[in-house]
C-alpha positions as a printed Julia matrix, in Angstrom:
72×3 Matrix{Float64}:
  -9.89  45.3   40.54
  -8.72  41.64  41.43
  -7.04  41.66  44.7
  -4.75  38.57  45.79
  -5.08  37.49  49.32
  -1.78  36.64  51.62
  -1.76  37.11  55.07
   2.25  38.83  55.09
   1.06  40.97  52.2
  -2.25  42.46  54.5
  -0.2   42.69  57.72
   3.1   44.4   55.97
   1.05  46.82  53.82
  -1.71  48.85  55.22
  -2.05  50.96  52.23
  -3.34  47.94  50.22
  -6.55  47.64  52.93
  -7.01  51.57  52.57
  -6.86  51.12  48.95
  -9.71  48.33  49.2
 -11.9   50.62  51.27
 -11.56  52.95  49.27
 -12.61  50.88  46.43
 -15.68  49.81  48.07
 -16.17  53.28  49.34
 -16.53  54.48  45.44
 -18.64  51.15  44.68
 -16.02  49.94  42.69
 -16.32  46.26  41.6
 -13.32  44.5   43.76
 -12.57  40.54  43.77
 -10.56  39.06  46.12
  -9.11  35.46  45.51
  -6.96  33.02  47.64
  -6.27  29.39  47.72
  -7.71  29.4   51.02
 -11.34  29.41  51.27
 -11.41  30.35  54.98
  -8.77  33.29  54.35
 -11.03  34.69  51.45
 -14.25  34.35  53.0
 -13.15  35.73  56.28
 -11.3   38.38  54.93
 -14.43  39.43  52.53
 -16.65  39.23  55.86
 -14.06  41.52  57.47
 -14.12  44.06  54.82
 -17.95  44.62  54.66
 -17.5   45.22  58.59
 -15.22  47.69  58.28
 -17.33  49.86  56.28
 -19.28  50.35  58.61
 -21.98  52.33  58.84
 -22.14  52.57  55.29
 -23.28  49.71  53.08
 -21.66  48.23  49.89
 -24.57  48.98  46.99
 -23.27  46.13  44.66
 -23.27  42.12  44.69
 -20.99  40.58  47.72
 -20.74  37.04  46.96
 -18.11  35.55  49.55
 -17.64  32.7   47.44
 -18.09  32.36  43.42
 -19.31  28.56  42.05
 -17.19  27.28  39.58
 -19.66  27.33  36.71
 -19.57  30.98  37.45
 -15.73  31.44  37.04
 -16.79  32.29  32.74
 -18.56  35.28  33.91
 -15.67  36.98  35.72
């Protein structure tokens, strides 16, 4: 699932961050992508937190290298 990060759309819609839990929840591969690197970095950060006390059994990379982008 490929997830676009803006701040209205988070703040407007709390279904969309239920629906991301609940992704990670069911260890469902989930990428998130902005143009901002804070905003997607943070926000990934965020998202492992609140999963708490459970942890996320696949890979969290907060941010993907370039020569990596062929893989996804």
């Amino acid at each position: 699932y490929c997830i676009p990060l803006a701040l209205q759309q988070w703040a407007a819609r709390e279904e969309l961050l239920y629906g991301v839990l609940s992704l990670l929840m069911l260890e469902r591969q989930v990428v998130m992508y902005s143009h901002s690197l804070t905003l997607a970095t943070s926000t990934g950060f965020a998202v492992m937190d609140l999963i708490r006390p459970f942890v996320y059994q696949s890979l969290f990379m907060p941010i993907l290298p370039p020569s990596l982008v062929e893989i996804m």
